[in-house]
Tab-separated table of N, CA and C in Angstrom:
chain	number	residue	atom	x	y	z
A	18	UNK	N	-1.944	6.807	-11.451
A	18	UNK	CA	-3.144	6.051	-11.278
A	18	UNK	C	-4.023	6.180	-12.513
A	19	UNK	N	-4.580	5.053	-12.833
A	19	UNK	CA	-5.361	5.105	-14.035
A	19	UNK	C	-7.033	5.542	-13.806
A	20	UNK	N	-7.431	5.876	-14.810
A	20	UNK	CA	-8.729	6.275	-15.211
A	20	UNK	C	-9.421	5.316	-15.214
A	21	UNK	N	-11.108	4.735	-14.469
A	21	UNK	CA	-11.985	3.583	-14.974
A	21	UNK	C	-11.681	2.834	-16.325
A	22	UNK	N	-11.579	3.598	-17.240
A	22	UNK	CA	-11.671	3.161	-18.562
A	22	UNK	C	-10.724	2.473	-19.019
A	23	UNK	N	-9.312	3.031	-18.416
A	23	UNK	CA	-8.195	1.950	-18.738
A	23	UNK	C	-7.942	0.860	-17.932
A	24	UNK	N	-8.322	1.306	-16.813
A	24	UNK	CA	-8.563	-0.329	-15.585
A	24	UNK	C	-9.340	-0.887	-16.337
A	25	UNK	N	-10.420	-0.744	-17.045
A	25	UNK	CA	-11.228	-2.052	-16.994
A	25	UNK	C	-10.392	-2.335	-18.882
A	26	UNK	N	-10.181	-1.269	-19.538
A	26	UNK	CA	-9.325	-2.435	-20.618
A	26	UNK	C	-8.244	-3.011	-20.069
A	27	UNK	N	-7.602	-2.936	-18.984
A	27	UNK	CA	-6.086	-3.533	-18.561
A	27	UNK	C	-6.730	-4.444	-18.221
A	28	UNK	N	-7.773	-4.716	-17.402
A	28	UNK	CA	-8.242	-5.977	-16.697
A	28	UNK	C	-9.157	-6.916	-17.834
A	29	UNK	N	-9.341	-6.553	-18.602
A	29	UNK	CA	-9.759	-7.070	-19.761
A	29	UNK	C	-8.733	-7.988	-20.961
A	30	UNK	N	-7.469	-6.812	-20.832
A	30	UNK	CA	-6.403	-7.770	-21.941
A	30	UNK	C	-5.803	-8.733	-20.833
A	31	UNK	N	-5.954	-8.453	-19.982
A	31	UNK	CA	-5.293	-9.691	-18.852
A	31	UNK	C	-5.832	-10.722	-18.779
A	32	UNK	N	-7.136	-10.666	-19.488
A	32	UNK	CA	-8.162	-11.959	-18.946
A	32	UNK	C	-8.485	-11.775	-17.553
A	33	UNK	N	-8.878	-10.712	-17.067
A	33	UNK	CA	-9.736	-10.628	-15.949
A	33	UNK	C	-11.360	-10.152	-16.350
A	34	UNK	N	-12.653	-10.462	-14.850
A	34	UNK	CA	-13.464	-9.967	-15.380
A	34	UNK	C	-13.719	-8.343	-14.560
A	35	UNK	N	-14.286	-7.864	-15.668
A	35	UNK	CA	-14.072	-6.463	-14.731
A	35	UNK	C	-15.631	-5.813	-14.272
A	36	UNK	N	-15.863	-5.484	-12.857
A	36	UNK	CA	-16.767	-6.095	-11.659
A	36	UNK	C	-16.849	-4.492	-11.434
A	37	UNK	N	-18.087	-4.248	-10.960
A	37	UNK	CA	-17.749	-2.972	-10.155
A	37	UNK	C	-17.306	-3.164	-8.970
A	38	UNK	N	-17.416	-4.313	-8.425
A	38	UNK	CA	-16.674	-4.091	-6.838
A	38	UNK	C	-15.225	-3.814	-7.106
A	39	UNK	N	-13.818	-4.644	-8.104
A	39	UNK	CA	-12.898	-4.763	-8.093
A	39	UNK	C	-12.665	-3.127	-8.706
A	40	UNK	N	-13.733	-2.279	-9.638
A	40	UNK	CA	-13.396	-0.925	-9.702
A	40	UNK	C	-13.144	-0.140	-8.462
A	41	UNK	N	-14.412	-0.500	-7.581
A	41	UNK	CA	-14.225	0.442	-6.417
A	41	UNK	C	-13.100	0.089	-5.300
A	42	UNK	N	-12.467	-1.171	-5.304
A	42	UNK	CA	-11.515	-1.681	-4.793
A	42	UNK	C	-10.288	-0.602	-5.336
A	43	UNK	N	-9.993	-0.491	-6.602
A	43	UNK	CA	-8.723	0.266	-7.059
A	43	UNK	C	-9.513	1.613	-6.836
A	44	UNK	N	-10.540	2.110	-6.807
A	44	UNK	CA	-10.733	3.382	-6.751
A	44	UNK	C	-10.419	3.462	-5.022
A	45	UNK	N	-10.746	2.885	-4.153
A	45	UNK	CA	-10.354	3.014	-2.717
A	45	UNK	C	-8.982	3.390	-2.782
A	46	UNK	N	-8.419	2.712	-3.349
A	46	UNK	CA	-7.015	2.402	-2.950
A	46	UNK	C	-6.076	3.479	-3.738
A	47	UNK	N	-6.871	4.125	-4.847
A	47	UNK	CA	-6.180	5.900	-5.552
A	47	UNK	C	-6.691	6.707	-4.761
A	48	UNK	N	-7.923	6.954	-4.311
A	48	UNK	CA	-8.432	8.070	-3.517
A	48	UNK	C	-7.621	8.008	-1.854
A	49	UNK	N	-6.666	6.881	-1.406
A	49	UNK	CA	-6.885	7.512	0.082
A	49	UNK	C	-4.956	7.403	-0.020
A	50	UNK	N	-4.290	7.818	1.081
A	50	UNK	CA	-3.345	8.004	1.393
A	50	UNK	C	-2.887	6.573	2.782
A	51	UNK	N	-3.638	6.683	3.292
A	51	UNK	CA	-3.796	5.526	4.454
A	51	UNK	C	-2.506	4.381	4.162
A	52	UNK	N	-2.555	4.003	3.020
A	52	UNK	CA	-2.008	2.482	3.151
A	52	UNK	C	-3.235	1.171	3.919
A	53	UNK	N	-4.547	1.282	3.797
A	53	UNK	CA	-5.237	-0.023	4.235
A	53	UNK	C	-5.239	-1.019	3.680
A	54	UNK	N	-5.322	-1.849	4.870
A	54	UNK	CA	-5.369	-3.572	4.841
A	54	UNK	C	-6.548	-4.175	3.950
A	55	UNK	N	-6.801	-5.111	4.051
A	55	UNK	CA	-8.107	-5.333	3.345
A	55	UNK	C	-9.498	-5.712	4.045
A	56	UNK	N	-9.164	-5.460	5.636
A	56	UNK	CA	-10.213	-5.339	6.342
A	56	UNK	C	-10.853	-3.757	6.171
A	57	UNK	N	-9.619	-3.205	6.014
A	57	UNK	CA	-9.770	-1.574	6.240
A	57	UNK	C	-10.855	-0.991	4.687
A	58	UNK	N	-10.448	-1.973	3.767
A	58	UNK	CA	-11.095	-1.884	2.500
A	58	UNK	C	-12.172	-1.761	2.706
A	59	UNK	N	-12.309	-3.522	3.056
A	59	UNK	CA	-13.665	-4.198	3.313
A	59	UNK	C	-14.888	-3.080	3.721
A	60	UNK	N	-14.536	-2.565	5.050
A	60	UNK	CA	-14.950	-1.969	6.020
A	60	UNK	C	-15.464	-0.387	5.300
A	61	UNK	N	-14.630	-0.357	4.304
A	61	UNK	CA	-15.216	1.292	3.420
A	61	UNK	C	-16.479	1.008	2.983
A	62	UNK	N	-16.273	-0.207	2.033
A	62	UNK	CA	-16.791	-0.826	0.899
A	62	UNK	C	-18.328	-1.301	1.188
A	63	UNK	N	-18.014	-2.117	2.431
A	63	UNK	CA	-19.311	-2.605	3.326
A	63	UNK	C	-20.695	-2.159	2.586
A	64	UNK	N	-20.661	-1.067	2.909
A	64	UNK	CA	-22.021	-0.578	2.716
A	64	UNK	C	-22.654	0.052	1.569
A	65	UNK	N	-21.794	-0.167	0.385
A	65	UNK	CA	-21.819	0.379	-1.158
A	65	UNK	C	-22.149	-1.135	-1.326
A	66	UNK	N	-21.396	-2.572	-0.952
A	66	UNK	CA	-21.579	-3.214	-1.314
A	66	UNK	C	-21.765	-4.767	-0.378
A	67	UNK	N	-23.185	-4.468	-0.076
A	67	UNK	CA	-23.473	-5.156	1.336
A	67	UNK	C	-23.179	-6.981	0.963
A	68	UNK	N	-23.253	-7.406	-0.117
A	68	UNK	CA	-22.962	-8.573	-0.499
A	68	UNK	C	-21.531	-9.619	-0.866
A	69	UNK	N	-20.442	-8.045	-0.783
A	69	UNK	CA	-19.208	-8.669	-1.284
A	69	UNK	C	-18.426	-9.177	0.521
A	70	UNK	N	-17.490	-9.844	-0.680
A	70	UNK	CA	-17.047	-10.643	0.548
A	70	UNK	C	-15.539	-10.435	1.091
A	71	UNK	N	-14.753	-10.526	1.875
A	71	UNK	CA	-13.187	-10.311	2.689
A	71	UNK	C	-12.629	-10.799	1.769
A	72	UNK	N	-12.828	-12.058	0.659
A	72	UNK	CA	-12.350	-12.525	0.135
A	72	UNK	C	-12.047	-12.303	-1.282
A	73	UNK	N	-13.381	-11.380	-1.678
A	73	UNK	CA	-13.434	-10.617	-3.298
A	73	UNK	C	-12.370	-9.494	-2.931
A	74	UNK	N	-11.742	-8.947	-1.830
A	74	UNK	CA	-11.426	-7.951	-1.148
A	74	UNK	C	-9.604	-8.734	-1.534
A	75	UNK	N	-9.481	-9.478	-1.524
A	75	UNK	CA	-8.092	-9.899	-1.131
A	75	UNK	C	-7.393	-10.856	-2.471
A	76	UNK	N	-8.988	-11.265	-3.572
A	76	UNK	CA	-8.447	-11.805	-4.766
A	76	UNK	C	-8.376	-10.403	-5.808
A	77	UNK	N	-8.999	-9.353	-5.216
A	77	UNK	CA	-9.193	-8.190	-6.251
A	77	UNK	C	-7.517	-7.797	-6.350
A	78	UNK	N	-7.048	-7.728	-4.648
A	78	UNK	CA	-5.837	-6.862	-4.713
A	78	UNK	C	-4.767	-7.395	-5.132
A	79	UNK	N	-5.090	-9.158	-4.905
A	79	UNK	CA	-3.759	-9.795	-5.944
A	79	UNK	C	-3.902	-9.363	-7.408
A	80	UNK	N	-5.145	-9.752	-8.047
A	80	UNK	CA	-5.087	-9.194	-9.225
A	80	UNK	C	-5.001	-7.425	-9.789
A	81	UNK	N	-4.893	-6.836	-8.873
A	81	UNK	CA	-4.570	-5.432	-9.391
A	81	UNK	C	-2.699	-5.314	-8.652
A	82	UNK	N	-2.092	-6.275	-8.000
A	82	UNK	CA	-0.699	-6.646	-7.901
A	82	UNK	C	0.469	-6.920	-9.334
A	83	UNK	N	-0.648	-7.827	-9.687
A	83	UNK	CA	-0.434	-8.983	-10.660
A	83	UNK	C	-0.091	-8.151	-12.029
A	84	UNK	N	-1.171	-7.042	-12.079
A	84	UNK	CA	-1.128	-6.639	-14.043
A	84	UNK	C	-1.088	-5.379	-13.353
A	85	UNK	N	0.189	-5.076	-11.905
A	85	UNK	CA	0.934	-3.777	-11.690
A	85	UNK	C	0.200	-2.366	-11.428
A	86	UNK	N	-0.884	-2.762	-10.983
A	86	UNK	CA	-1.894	-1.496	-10.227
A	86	UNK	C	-1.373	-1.209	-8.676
A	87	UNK	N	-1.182	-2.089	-7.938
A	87	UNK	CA	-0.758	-1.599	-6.389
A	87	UNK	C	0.273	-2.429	-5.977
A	88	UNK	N	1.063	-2.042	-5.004
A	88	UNK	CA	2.215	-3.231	-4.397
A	88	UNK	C	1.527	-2.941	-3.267
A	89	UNK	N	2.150	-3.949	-2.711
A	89	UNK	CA	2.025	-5.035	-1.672
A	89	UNK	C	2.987	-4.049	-0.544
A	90	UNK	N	2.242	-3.983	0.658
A	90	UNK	CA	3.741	-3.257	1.453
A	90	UNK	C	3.375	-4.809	2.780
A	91	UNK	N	4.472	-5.156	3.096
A	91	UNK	CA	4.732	-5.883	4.030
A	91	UNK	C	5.596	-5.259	5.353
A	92	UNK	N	4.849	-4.157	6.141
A	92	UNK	CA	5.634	-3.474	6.805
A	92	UNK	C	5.441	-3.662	8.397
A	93	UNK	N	5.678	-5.195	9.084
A	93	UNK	CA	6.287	-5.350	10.016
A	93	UNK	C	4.815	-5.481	10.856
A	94	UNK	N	3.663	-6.005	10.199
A	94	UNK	CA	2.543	-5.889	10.962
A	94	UNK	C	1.875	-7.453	10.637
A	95	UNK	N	1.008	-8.135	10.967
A	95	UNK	CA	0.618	-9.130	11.160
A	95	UNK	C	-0.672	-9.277	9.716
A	96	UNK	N	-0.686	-8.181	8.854
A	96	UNK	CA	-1.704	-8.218	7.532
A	96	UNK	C	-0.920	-7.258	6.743
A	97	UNK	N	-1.373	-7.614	5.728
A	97	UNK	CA	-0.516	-6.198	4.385
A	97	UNK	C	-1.262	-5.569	3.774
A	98	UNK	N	-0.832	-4.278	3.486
A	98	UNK	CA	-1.001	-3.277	3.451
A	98	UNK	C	-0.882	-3.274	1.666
A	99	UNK	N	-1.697	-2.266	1.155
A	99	UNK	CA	-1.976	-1.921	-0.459
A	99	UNK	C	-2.006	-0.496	-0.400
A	100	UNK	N	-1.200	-0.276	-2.141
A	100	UNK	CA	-0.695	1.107	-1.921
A	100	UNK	C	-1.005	0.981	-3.658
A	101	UNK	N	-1.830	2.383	-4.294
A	101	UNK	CA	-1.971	2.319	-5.497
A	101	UNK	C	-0.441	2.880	-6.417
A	102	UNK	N	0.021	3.772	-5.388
A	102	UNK	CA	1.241	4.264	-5.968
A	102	UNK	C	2.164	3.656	-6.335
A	103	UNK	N	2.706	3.092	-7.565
A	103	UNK	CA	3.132	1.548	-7.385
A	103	UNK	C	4.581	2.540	-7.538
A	104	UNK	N	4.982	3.713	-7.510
A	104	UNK	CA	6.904	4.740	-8.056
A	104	UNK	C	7.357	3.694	-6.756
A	105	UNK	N	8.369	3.582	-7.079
A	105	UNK	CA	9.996	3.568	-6.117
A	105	UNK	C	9.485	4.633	-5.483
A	106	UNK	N	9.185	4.028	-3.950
A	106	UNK	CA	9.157	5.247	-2.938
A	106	UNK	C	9.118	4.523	-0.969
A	107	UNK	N	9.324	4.805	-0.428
A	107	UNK	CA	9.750	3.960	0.907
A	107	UNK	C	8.566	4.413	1.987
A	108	UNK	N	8.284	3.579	2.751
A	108	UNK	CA	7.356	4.056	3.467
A	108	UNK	C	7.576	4.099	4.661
A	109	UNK	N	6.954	4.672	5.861
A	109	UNK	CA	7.161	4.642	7.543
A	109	UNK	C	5.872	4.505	8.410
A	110	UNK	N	6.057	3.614	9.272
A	110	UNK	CA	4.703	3.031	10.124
A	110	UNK	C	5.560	3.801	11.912
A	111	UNK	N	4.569	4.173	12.073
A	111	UNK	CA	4.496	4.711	13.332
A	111	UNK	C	4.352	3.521	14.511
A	112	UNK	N	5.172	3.211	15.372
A	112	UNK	CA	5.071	1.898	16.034
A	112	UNK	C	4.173	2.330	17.317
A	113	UNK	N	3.415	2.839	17.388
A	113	UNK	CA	2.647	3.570	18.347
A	113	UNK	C	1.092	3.717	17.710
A	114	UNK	N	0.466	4.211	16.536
A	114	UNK	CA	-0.433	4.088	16.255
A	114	UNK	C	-0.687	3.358	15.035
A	115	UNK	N	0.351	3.082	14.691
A	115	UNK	CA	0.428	2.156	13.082
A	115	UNK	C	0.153	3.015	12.090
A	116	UNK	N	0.128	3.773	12.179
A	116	UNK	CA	-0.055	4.783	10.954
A	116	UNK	C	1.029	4.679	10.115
A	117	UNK	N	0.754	4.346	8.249
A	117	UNK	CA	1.860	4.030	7.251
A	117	UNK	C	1.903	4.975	6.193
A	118	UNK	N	3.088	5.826	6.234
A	118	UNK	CA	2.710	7.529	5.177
A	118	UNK	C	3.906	6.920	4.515
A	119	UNK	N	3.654	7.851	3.376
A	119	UNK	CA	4.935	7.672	2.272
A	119	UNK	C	6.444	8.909	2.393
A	120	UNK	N	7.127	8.432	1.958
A	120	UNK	CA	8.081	9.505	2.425
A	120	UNK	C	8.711	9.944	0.856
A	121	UNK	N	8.351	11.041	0.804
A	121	UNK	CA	8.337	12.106	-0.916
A	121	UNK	C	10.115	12.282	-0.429
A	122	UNK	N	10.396	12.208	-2.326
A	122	UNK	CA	11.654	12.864	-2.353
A	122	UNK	C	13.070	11.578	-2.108
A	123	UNK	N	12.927	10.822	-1.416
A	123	UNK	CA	13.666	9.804	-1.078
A	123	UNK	C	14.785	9.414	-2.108
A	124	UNK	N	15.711	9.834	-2.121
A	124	UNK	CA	17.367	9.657	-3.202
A	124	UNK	C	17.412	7.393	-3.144
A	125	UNK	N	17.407	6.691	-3.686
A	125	UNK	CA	17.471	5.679	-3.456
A	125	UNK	C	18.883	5.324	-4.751
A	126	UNK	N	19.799	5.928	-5.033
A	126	UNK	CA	20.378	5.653	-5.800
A	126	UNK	C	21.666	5.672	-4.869
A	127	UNK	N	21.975	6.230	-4.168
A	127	UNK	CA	23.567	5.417	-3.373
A	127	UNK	C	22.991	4.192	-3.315
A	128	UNK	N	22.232	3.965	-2.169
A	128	UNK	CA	21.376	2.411	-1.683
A	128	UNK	C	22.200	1.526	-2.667
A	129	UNK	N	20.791	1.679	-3.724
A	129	UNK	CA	20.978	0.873	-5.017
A	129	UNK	C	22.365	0.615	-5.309
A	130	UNK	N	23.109	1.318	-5.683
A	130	UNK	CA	24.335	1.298	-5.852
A	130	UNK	C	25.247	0.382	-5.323
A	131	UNK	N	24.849	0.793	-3.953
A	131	UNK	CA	25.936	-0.055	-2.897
A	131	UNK	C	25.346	-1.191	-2.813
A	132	UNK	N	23.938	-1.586	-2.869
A	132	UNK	CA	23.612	-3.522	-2.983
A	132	UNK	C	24.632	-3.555	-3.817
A	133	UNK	N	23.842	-3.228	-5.157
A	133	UNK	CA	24.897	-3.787	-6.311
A	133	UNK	C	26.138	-3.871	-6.228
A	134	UNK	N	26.964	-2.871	-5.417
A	134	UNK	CA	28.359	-3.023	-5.587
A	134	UNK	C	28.708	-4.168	-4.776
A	135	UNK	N	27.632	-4.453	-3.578
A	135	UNK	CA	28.231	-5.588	-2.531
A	135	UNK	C	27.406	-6.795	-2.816
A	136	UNK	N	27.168	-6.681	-3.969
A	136	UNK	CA	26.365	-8.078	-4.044
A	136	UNK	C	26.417	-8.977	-5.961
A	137	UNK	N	26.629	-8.008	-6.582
A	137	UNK	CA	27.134	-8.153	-8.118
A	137	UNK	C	25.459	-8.484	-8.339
A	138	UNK	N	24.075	-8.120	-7.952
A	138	UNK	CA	22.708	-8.780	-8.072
A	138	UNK	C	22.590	-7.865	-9.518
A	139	UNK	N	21.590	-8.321	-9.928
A	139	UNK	CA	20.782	-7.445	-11.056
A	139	UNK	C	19.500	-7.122	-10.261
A	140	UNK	N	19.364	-5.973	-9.562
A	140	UNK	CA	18.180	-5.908	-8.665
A	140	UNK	C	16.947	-5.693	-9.659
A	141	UNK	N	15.816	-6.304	-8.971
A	141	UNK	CA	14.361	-6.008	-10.108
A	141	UNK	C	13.724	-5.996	-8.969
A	142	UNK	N	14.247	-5.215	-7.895
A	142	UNK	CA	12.943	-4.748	-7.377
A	142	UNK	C	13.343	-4.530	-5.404
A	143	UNK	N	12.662	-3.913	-4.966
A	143	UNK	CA	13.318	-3.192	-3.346
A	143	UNK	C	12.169	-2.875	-2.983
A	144	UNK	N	12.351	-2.774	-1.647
A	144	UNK	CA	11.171	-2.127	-0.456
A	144	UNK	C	12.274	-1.513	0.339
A	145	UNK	N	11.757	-0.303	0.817
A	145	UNK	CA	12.278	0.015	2.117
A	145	UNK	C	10.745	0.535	2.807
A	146	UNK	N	11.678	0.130	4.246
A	146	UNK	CA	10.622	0.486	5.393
A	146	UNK	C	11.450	1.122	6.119
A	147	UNK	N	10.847	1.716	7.497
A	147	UNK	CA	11.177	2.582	8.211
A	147	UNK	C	9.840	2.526	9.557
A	148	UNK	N	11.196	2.588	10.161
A	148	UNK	CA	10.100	2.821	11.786
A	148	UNK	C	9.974	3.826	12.584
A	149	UNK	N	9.149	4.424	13.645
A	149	UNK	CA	9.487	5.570	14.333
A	149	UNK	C	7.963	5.710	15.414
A	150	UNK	N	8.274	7.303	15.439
A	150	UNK	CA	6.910	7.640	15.990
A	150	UNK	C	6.313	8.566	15.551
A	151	UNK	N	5.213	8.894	15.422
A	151	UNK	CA	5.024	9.912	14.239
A	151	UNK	C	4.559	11.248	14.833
A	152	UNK	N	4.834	12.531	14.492
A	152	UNK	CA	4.794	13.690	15.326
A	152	UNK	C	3.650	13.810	16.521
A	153	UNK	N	2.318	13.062	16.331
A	153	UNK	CA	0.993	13.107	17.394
A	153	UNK	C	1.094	12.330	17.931
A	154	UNK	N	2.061	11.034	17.672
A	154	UNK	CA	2.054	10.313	18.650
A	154	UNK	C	3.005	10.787	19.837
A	155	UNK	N	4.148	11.732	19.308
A	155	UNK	CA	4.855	11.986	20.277
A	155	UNK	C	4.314	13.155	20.777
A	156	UNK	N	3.387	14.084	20.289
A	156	UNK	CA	3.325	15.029	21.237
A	156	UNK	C	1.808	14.771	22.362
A	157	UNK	N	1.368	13.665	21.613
A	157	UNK	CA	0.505	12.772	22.990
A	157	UNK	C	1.574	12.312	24.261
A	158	UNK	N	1.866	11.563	23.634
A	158	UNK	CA	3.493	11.308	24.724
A	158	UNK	C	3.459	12.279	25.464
A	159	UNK	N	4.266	13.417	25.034
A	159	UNK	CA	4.923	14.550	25.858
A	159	UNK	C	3.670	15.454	26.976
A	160	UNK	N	2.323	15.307	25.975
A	160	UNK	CA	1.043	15.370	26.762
A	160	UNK	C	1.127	14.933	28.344
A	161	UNK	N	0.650	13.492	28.125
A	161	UNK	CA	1.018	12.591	28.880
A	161	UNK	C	1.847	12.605	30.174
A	162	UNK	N	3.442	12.512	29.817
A	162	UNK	CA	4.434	13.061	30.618
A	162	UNK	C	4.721	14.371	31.488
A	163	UNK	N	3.793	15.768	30.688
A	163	UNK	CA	3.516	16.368	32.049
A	163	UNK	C	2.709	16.350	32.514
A	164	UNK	N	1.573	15.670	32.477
A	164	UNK	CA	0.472	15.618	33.138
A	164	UNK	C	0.716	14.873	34.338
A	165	UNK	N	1.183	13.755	33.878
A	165	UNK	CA	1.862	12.609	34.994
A	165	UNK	C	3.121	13.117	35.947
A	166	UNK	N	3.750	13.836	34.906
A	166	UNK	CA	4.862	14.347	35.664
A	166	UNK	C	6.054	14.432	35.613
């Protein structure tokens, strides 16, 4: 993750203009772990910046997409999700509370391998996702189940 100073020259040789809202937009999005939407942004942001709009919120994150500050996670939910960490790395959403963590360490080189071997592609580029339940959701569950019975 970059420093203020080089965001705003990156957003500068790009021909962007560089805003303090679209700073605190990429600074949201290095400081938290979450994976939020851009309501979830919005909703930080709100009150630092009572005038900006859902929409400065959603042209900021294409353009910090665009000149390779955050990807895009499209993980099986009805809005997408922004992640500053842009490494090769796979993520998992909890289908119970939606919660989207990153998963450290992840070998992606058989994978890779085997597209390529079954597909002859020149890959430039992968997502993986992953589904489940995530340890509190299940031990709410199990809560739950003896209580009930």
């Amino acid at each position: 993750m970059m420093d203020a100073k080089k965001v705003t020259a990156l957003l500068r040789s790009k021909g962007f203009k560089v805003t303090p809202q679209r700073l605190a937009i990429y600074n949201t999005l290095c400081n938290t772990k979450s994976h939020p939407t851009a309501e979830m942004i919005f909703n930080k942001l709100q009150p630092y910046y009572p005038t900006m709009s859902l929409a400065t919120i959603y042209k900021t994150v294409d353009i910090l997409r665009e000149i390779g500050l955050v990807q895009v996670i499209n993980i099986g939910e009805d809005c997408l999700r922004y992640d500053a960490d842009t490494s090769l790395h796979p993520h998992i959403r909890c289908t119970v509370c939606n919660k989207v963590e990153d998963i450290e360490g992840f070998d992606f080189s058989p994978a890779l391998d085997e597209v390529k071997r079954l597909t002859d592609y020149e890959l430039n580029g992968q997502q993986f996702y992953f589904y489940g339940i995530c340890p509190a959701c299940a031990a709410n569950a199990k809560k739950k189940e003896i209580v009930n019975g």
